[in-house]
PDB file of C-alpha atoms in Angstrom:
ATOM      1  CA  UNK A  11     -17.122  -4.723  -3.868  1.00 44.00           C
ATOM      2  CA  UNK A  12     -14.794  -4.799  -6.892  1.00 46.00           C
ATOM      3  CA  UNK A  13     -13.212  -1.620  -8.154  1.00 47.00           C
ATOM      4  CA  UNK A  14     -13.880  -0.295 -11.624  1.00 47.00           C
ATOM      5  CA  UNK A  15     -11.323  -1.530 -14.137  1.00 46.00           C
ATOM      6  CA  UNK A  16      -8.899   1.256 -15.051  1.00 45.00           C
ATOM      7  CA  UNK A  17      -6.206  -0.818 -16.754  1.00 46.00           C
ATOM      8  CA  UNK A  18      -6.346   1.411 -19.833  1.00 51.00           C
ATOM      9  CA  UNK A  19      -5.298   4.479 -17.790  1.00 57.00           C
ATOM     10  CA  UNK A  20      -2.932   2.866 -15.263  1.00 61.00           C
ATOM     11  CA  UNK A  21       0.793   3.078 -15.840  1.00 64.00           C
ATOM     12  CA  UNK A  22       2.721  -0.104 -16.344  1.00 66.00           C
ATOM     13  CA  UNK A  23       5.011  -1.152 -13.511  1.00 66.00           C
ATOM     14  CA  UNK A  24       8.550   0.147 -14.027  1.00 64.00           C
ATOM     15  CA  UNK A  25      11.174  -1.874 -15.864  1.00 68.00           C
ATOM     16  CA  UNK A  26      14.943  -1.644 -16.211  1.00 68.00           C
ATOM     17  CA  UNK A  27      16.740   0.964 -14.115  1.00 58.00           C
ATOM     18  CA  UNK A  28      13.421   2.497 -13.007  1.00 63.00           C
ATOM     19  CA  UNK A  29      12.442  -0.849 -11.465  1.00 61.00           C
ATOM     20  CA  UNK A  30      15.770  -0.979  -9.627  1.00 61.00           C
ATOM     21  CA  UNK A  31      15.237   2.566  -8.319  1.00 63.00           C
ATOM     22  CA  UNK A  32      11.677   1.736  -7.247  1.00 67.00           C
ATOM     23  CA  UNK A  33      12.954  -1.314  -5.365  1.00 70.00           C
ATOM     24  CA  UNK A  34      15.656   0.648  -3.481  1.00 77.00           C
ATOM     25  CA  UNK A  35      13.503   0.860  -0.309  1.00 85.00           C
ATOM     26  CA  UNK A  36      13.301  -2.958  -0.325  1.00 86.00           C
ATOM     27  CA  UNK A  37      17.102  -3.066  -0.228  1.00 83.00           C
ATOM     28  CA  UNK A  38      17.056  -0.736   2.797  1.00 89.00           C
ATOM     29  CA  UNK A  39      14.700  -3.098   4.647  1.00 89.00           C
ATOM     30  CA  UNK A  40      16.832  -6.110   3.717  1.00 86.00           C
ATOM     31  CA  UNK A  41      19.941  -4.336   5.020  1.00 88.00           C
ATOM     32  CA  UNK A  42      18.213  -3.743   8.377  1.00 89.00           C
ATOM     33  CA  UNK A  43      17.741  -0.042   7.613  1.00 88.00           C
ATOM     34  CA  UNK A  44      13.923  -0.002   7.590  1.00 88.00           C
ATOM     35  CA  UNK A  45      13.862   2.652  10.354  1.00 90.00           C
ATOM     36  CA  UNK A  46      15.466   5.107   7.875  1.00 89.00           C
ATOM     37  CA  UNK A  47      12.117   5.127   6.020  1.00 87.00           C
ATOM     38  CA  UNK A  48      10.239   5.997   9.210  1.00 86.00           C
ATOM     39  CA  UNK A  49       6.562   5.122   9.523  1.00 89.00           C
ATOM     40  CA  UNK A  50       5.685   6.334   6.045  1.00 89.00           C
ATOM     41  CA  UNK A  51       6.593   3.031   4.381  1.00 93.00           C
ATOM     42  CA  UNK A  52       6.103  -0.605   5.294  1.00 96.00           C
ATOM     43  CA  UNK A  53       7.457  -3.894   4.010  1.00 95.00           C
ATOM     44  CA  UNK A  54       4.649  -6.266   3.086  1.00 97.00           C
ATOM     45  CA  UNK A  55       5.379  -9.981   3.074  1.00 96.00           C
ATOM     46  CA  UNK A  56       2.991 -11.822   0.740  1.00 95.00           C
ATOM     47  CA  UNK A  57       2.645 -15.380  -0.534  1.00 95.00           C
ATOM     48  CA  UNK A  58       2.309 -16.096  -4.247  1.00 93.00           C
ATOM     49  CA  UNK A  59      -1.235 -17.168  -5.055  1.00 94.00           C
ATOM     50  CA  UNK A  60      -0.033 -19.750  -7.598  1.00 94.00           C
ATOM     51  CA  UNK A  61       3.476 -20.631  -6.492  1.00 93.00           C
ATOM     52  CA  UNK A  62       3.241 -20.329  -2.721  1.00 92.00           C
ATOM     53  CA  UNK A  63       6.616 -18.535  -2.786  1.00 93.00           C
ATOM     54  CA  UNK A  64       7.369 -15.679  -0.392  1.00 94.00           C
ATOM     55  CA  UNK A  65       7.483 -12.177  -1.878  1.00 94.00           C
ATOM     56  CA  UNK A  66       8.106  -8.690  -0.488  1.00 94.00           C
ATOM     57  CA  UNK A  67       7.106  -5.207  -1.555  1.00 94.00           C
ATOM     58  CA  UNK A  68       7.541  -1.786   0.045  1.00 93.00           C
ATOM     59  CA  UNK A  69       4.350   0.290   0.109  1.00 94.00           C
ATOM     60  CA  UNK A  70       3.559   3.831   1.196  1.00 91.00           C
ATOM     61  CA  UNK A  71       1.382   4.054   4.292  1.00 94.00           C
ATOM     62  CA  UNK A  72      -1.634   6.192   3.426  1.00 93.00           C
ATOM     63  CA  UNK A  73      -2.985   6.191   6.988  1.00 93.00           C
ATOM     64  CA  UNK A  74      -1.948   4.600  10.258  1.00 92.00           C
ATOM     65  CA  UNK A  75      -4.086   4.191  13.349  1.00 88.00           C
ATOM     66  CA  UNK A  76      -2.093   3.495  16.506  1.00 82.00           C
ATOM     67  CA  UNK A  77      -4.959   2.968  18.969  1.00 82.00           C
ATOM     68  CA  UNK A  78      -6.132  -0.199  17.202  1.00 82.00           C
ATOM     69  CA  UNK A  79      -3.060  -0.914  15.123  1.00 89.00           C
ATOM     70  CA  UNK A  80      -3.797  -0.767  11.427  1.00 96.00           C
ATOM     71  CA  UNK A  81      -2.236   0.581   8.257  1.00 97.00           C
ATOM     72  CA  UNK A  82      -3.957   1.557   5.010  1.00 97.00           C
ATOM     73  CA  UNK A  83      -2.116   1.146   1.703  1.00 97.00           C
ATOM     74  CA  UNK A  84      -3.141   1.663  -1.914  1.00 95.00           C
ATOM     75  CA  UNK A  85      -2.489  -0.299  -5.079  1.00 93.00           C
ATOM     76  CA  UNK A  86      -1.363   2.456  -7.439  1.00 86.00           C
ATOM     77  CA  UNK A  87      -1.064  -0.028 -10.299  1.00 83.00           C
ATOM     78  CA  UNK A  88      -4.635  -1.186  -9.729  1.00 88.00           C
ATOM     79  CA  UNK A  89      -6.215  -4.483  -8.706  1.00 92.00           C
ATOM     80  CA  UNK A  90      -3.945  -6.396 -11.083  1.00 90.00           C
ATOM     81  CA  UNK A  91      -0.838  -5.787  -8.955  1.00 91.00           C
ATOM     82  CA  UNK A  92       0.698  -9.062  -7.868  1.00 93.00           C
ATOM     83  CA  UNK A  93       0.862  -8.112  -4.178  1.00 96.00           C
ATOM     84  CA  UNK A  94      -2.823  -7.111  -4.226  1.00 97.00           C
ATOM     85  CA  UNK A  95      -3.914 -10.327  -5.933  1.00 97.00           C
ATOM     86  CA  UNK A  96      -1.715 -12.375  -3.599  1.00 97.00           C
ATOM     87  CA  UNK A  97      -3.308 -10.731  -0.551  1.00 97.00           C
ATOM     88  CA  UNK A  98      -6.737 -11.547  -1.963  1.00 97.00           C
ATOM     89  CA  UNK A  99      -5.718 -15.217  -1.962  1.00 97.00           C
ATOM     90  CA  UNK A 100      -3.823 -15.102   1.367  1.00 97.00           C
ATOM     91  CA  UNK A 101      -5.055 -12.161   3.508  1.00 97.00           C
ATOM     92  CA  UNK A 102      -3.202 -13.162   6.708  1.00 97.00           C
ATOM     93  CA  UNK A 103       0.398 -12.005   6.546  1.00 97.00           C
ATOM     94  CA  UNK A 104       3.187 -10.016   8.197  1.00 97.00           C
ATOM     95  CA  UNK A 105       4.362  -6.451   7.708  1.00 97.00           C
ATOM     96  CA  UNK A 106       7.454  -4.666   8.904  1.00 95.00           C
ATOM     97  CA  UNK A 107       7.363  -0.993   9.891  1.00 94.00           C
ATOM     98  CA  UNK A 108      10.802   0.310  10.789  1.00 92.00           C
ATOM     99  CA  UNK A 109      12.304  -2.637  12.653  1.00 90.00           C
ATOM    100  CA  UNK A 110       8.999  -3.917  14.078  1.00 93.00           C
ATOM    101  CA  UNK A 111       7.020  -6.842  12.711  1.00 94.00           C
ATOM    102  CA  UNK A 112       3.224  -7.097  12.905  1.00 95.00           C
ATOM    103  CA  UNK A 113       0.942 -10.030  12.084  1.00 96.00           C
ATOM    104  CA  UNK A 114      -1.921  -8.524  10.063  1.00 97.00           C
ATOM    105  CA  UNK A 115      -5.045  -9.426   8.145  1.00 97.00           C
ATOM    106  CA  UNK A 116      -5.829  -7.621   4.897  1.00 97.00           C
ATOM    107  CA  UNK A 117      -9.278  -6.069   4.550  1.00 97.00           C
ATOM    108  CA  UNK A 118     -10.234  -4.822   1.090  1.00 98.00           C
ATOM    109  CA  UNK A 119     -11.990  -1.480   1.329  1.00 98.00           C
ATOM    110  CA  UNK A 120     -15.012  -0.338  -0.642  1.00 98.00           C
ATOM    111  CA  UNK A 121     -14.894   2.396  -3.299  1.00 97.00           C
ATOM    112  CA  UNK A 122     -16.745   4.707  -0.861  1.00 97.00           C
ATOM    113  CA  UNK A 123     -14.030   4.090   1.752  1.00 97.00           C
ATOM    114  CA  UNK A 124     -11.445   4.798  -0.949  1.00 97.00           C
ATOM    115  CA  UNK A 125     -13.141   8.097  -1.786  1.00 98.00           C
ATOM    116  CA  UNK A 126     -13.021   9.190   1.858  1.00 97.00           C
ATOM    117  CA  UNK A 127      -9.401   8.071   2.294  1.00 97.00           C
ATOM    118  CA  UNK A 128      -8.201   9.820  -0.875  1.00 97.00           C
ATOM    119  CA  UNK A 129      -9.982  13.074  -0.001  1.00 97.00           C
ATOM    120  CA  UNK A 130      -8.360  13.005   3.448  1.00 96.00           C
ATOM    121  CA  UNK A 131      -4.937  12.201   1.958  1.00 95.00           C
ATOM    122  CA  UNK A 132      -5.303  15.092  -0.509  1.00 97.00           C
ATOM    123  CA  UNK A 133      -6.072  17.497   2.355  1.00 96.00           C
ATOM    124  CA  UNK A 134      -2.924  16.375   4.198  1.00 93.00           C
ATOM    125  CA  UNK A 135      -0.641  16.075   1.146  1.00 93.00           C
ATOM    126  CA  UNK A 136      -2.164  18.139  -1.713  1.00 95.00           C
ATOM    127  CA  UNK A 137       0.863  18.218  -4.039  1.00 95.00           C
ATOM    128  CA  UNK A 138       1.725  14.558  -3.541  1.00 92.00           C
ATOM    129  CA  UNK A 139      -1.915  13.551  -4.091  1.00 94.00           C
ATOM    130  CA  UNK A 140      -2.040  15.457  -7.390  1.00 95.00           C
ATOM    131  CA  UNK A 141       1.230  13.887  -8.585  1.00 90.00           C
ATOM    132  CA  UNK A 142       0.120  10.382  -7.615  1.00 87.00           C
ATOM    133  CA  UNK A 143      -3.206  10.761  -9.405  1.00 91.00           C
ATOM    134  CA  UNK A 144      -1.454  12.132 -12.503  1.00 89.00           C
ATOM    135  CA  UNK A 145       0.973   9.186 -12.419  1.00 82.00           C
ATOM    136  CA  UNK A 146      -1.960   6.759 -12.214  1.00 84.00           C
ATOM    137  CA  UNK A 147      -3.756   8.491 -15.091  1.00 87.00           C
ATOM    138  CA  UNK A 148      -6.600   9.658 -12.861  1.00 91.00           C
ATOM    139  CA  UNK A 149      -7.815  13.180 -13.680  1.00 91.00           C
ATOM    140  CA  UNK A 150      -8.019  15.551 -10.699  1.00 95.00           C
ATOM    141  CA  UNK A 151      -8.528  19.299 -10.658  1.00 95.00           C
ATOM    142  CA  UNK A 152      -7.602  19.810  -7.007  1.00 94.00           C
ATOM    143  CA  UNK A 153     -11.171  19.717  -5.742  1.00 96.00           C
ATOM    144  CA  UNK A 154     -12.327  17.307  -3.056  1.00 96.00           C
ATOM    145  CA  UNK A 155     -14.876  15.937  -5.533  1.00 97.00           C
ATOM    146  CA  UNK A 156     -12.170  14.982  -8.027  1.00 97.00           C
ATOM    147  CA  UNK A 157     -10.035  13.320  -5.332  1.00 97.00           C
ATOM    148  CA  UNK A 158     -13.076  11.405  -4.120  1.00 97.00           C
ATOM    149  CA  UNK A 159     -13.708  10.203  -7.691  1.00 97.00           C
ATOM    150  CA  UNK A 160     -10.060   9.097  -7.976  1.00 96.00           C
ATOM    151  CA  UNK A 161     -10.276   7.320  -4.609  1.00 96.00           C
ATOM    152  CA  UNK A 162     -13.250   5.291  -5.809  1.00 96.00           C
ATOM    153  CA  UNK A 163     -11.101   3.555  -8.450  1.00 94.00           C
ATOM    154  CA  UNK A 164      -7.925   3.088  -6.398  1.00 95.00           C
ATOM    155  CA  UNK A 165      -7.926  -0.224  -4.527  1.00 96.00           C
ATOM    156  CA  UNK A 166      -7.236   0.477  -0.845  1.00 97.00           C
ATOM    157  CA  UNK A 167      -6.339  -2.232   1.660  1.00 98.00           C
ATOM    158  CA  UNK A 168      -6.429  -1.967   5.420  1.00 97.00           C
ATOM    159  CA  UNK A 169      -3.859  -4.143   7.194  1.00 98.00           C
ATOM    160  CA  UNK A 170      -5.201  -4.780  10.694  1.00 96.00           C
ATOM    161  CA  UNK A 171      -2.970  -6.097  13.446  1.00 95.00           C
ATOM    162  CA  UNK A 172      -4.036  -9.375  15.021  1.00 84.00           C
ATOM    163  CA  UNK A 173      -6.075  -8.988  18.240  1.00 66.00           C
ATOM    164  CA  UNK A 174      -3.840  -8.482  21.231  1.00 53.00           C
ATOM    165  CA  UNK A 175      -0.766  -8.768  19.047  1.00 55.00           C
ATOM    166  CA  UNK A 176       2.238  -6.828  20.268  1.00 53.00           C
ATOM    167  CA  UNK A 177       4.814  -5.613  17.743  1.00 50.00           C
ATOM    168  CA  UNK A 178       7.923  -7.770  17.572  1.00 53.00           C
ATOM    169  CA  UNK A 179      11.378  -6.245  17.187  1.00 51.00           C
ATOM    170  CA  UNK A 180      13.873  -8.009  15.012  1.00 49.00           C
ATOM    171  CA  UNK A 181      16.174  -9.941  17.317  1.00 49.00           C
ATOM    172  CA  UNK A 182      19.936  -9.470  17.153  1.00 42.00           C
ATOM    173  CA  UNK A 183      21.601 -12.410  18.835  1.00 39.00           C
TER     174      UNK A 183
END
């Protein structure tokens, strides 16, 4: 189910020095320092929908389920984000969490799932949830109802590990 278009309220992706600062976690992963970011961030490998070129982006992990490995991420810049659109075209990909690689398949969650996820996130991280919603131009008053409404317009993606897939460590030698 497509998410409501909120382009008029979404911030534009950063440019200039802000873009460099936002991409600093990517530099940590490239330098082999992904474990510094813990399990709160992951490196998503995605293939360009038009070019077929490899791309990478670091995303915050909203939820992680270890029993059946899966990670939920959100597209704060909306459904127009390149990584989100690329995953729509090529949902099978690889992520890196710390120094472990996982083959995953992207599942695009419904607005009702997004509402539940955002309400849960706000209970666990109330200040961060308020700041993120303010950054995205989504009005919240701190109530569960307002976070649920925000979650309905944020595109959430679940990255599920391949069946029976064991995490792979990056080899050194």
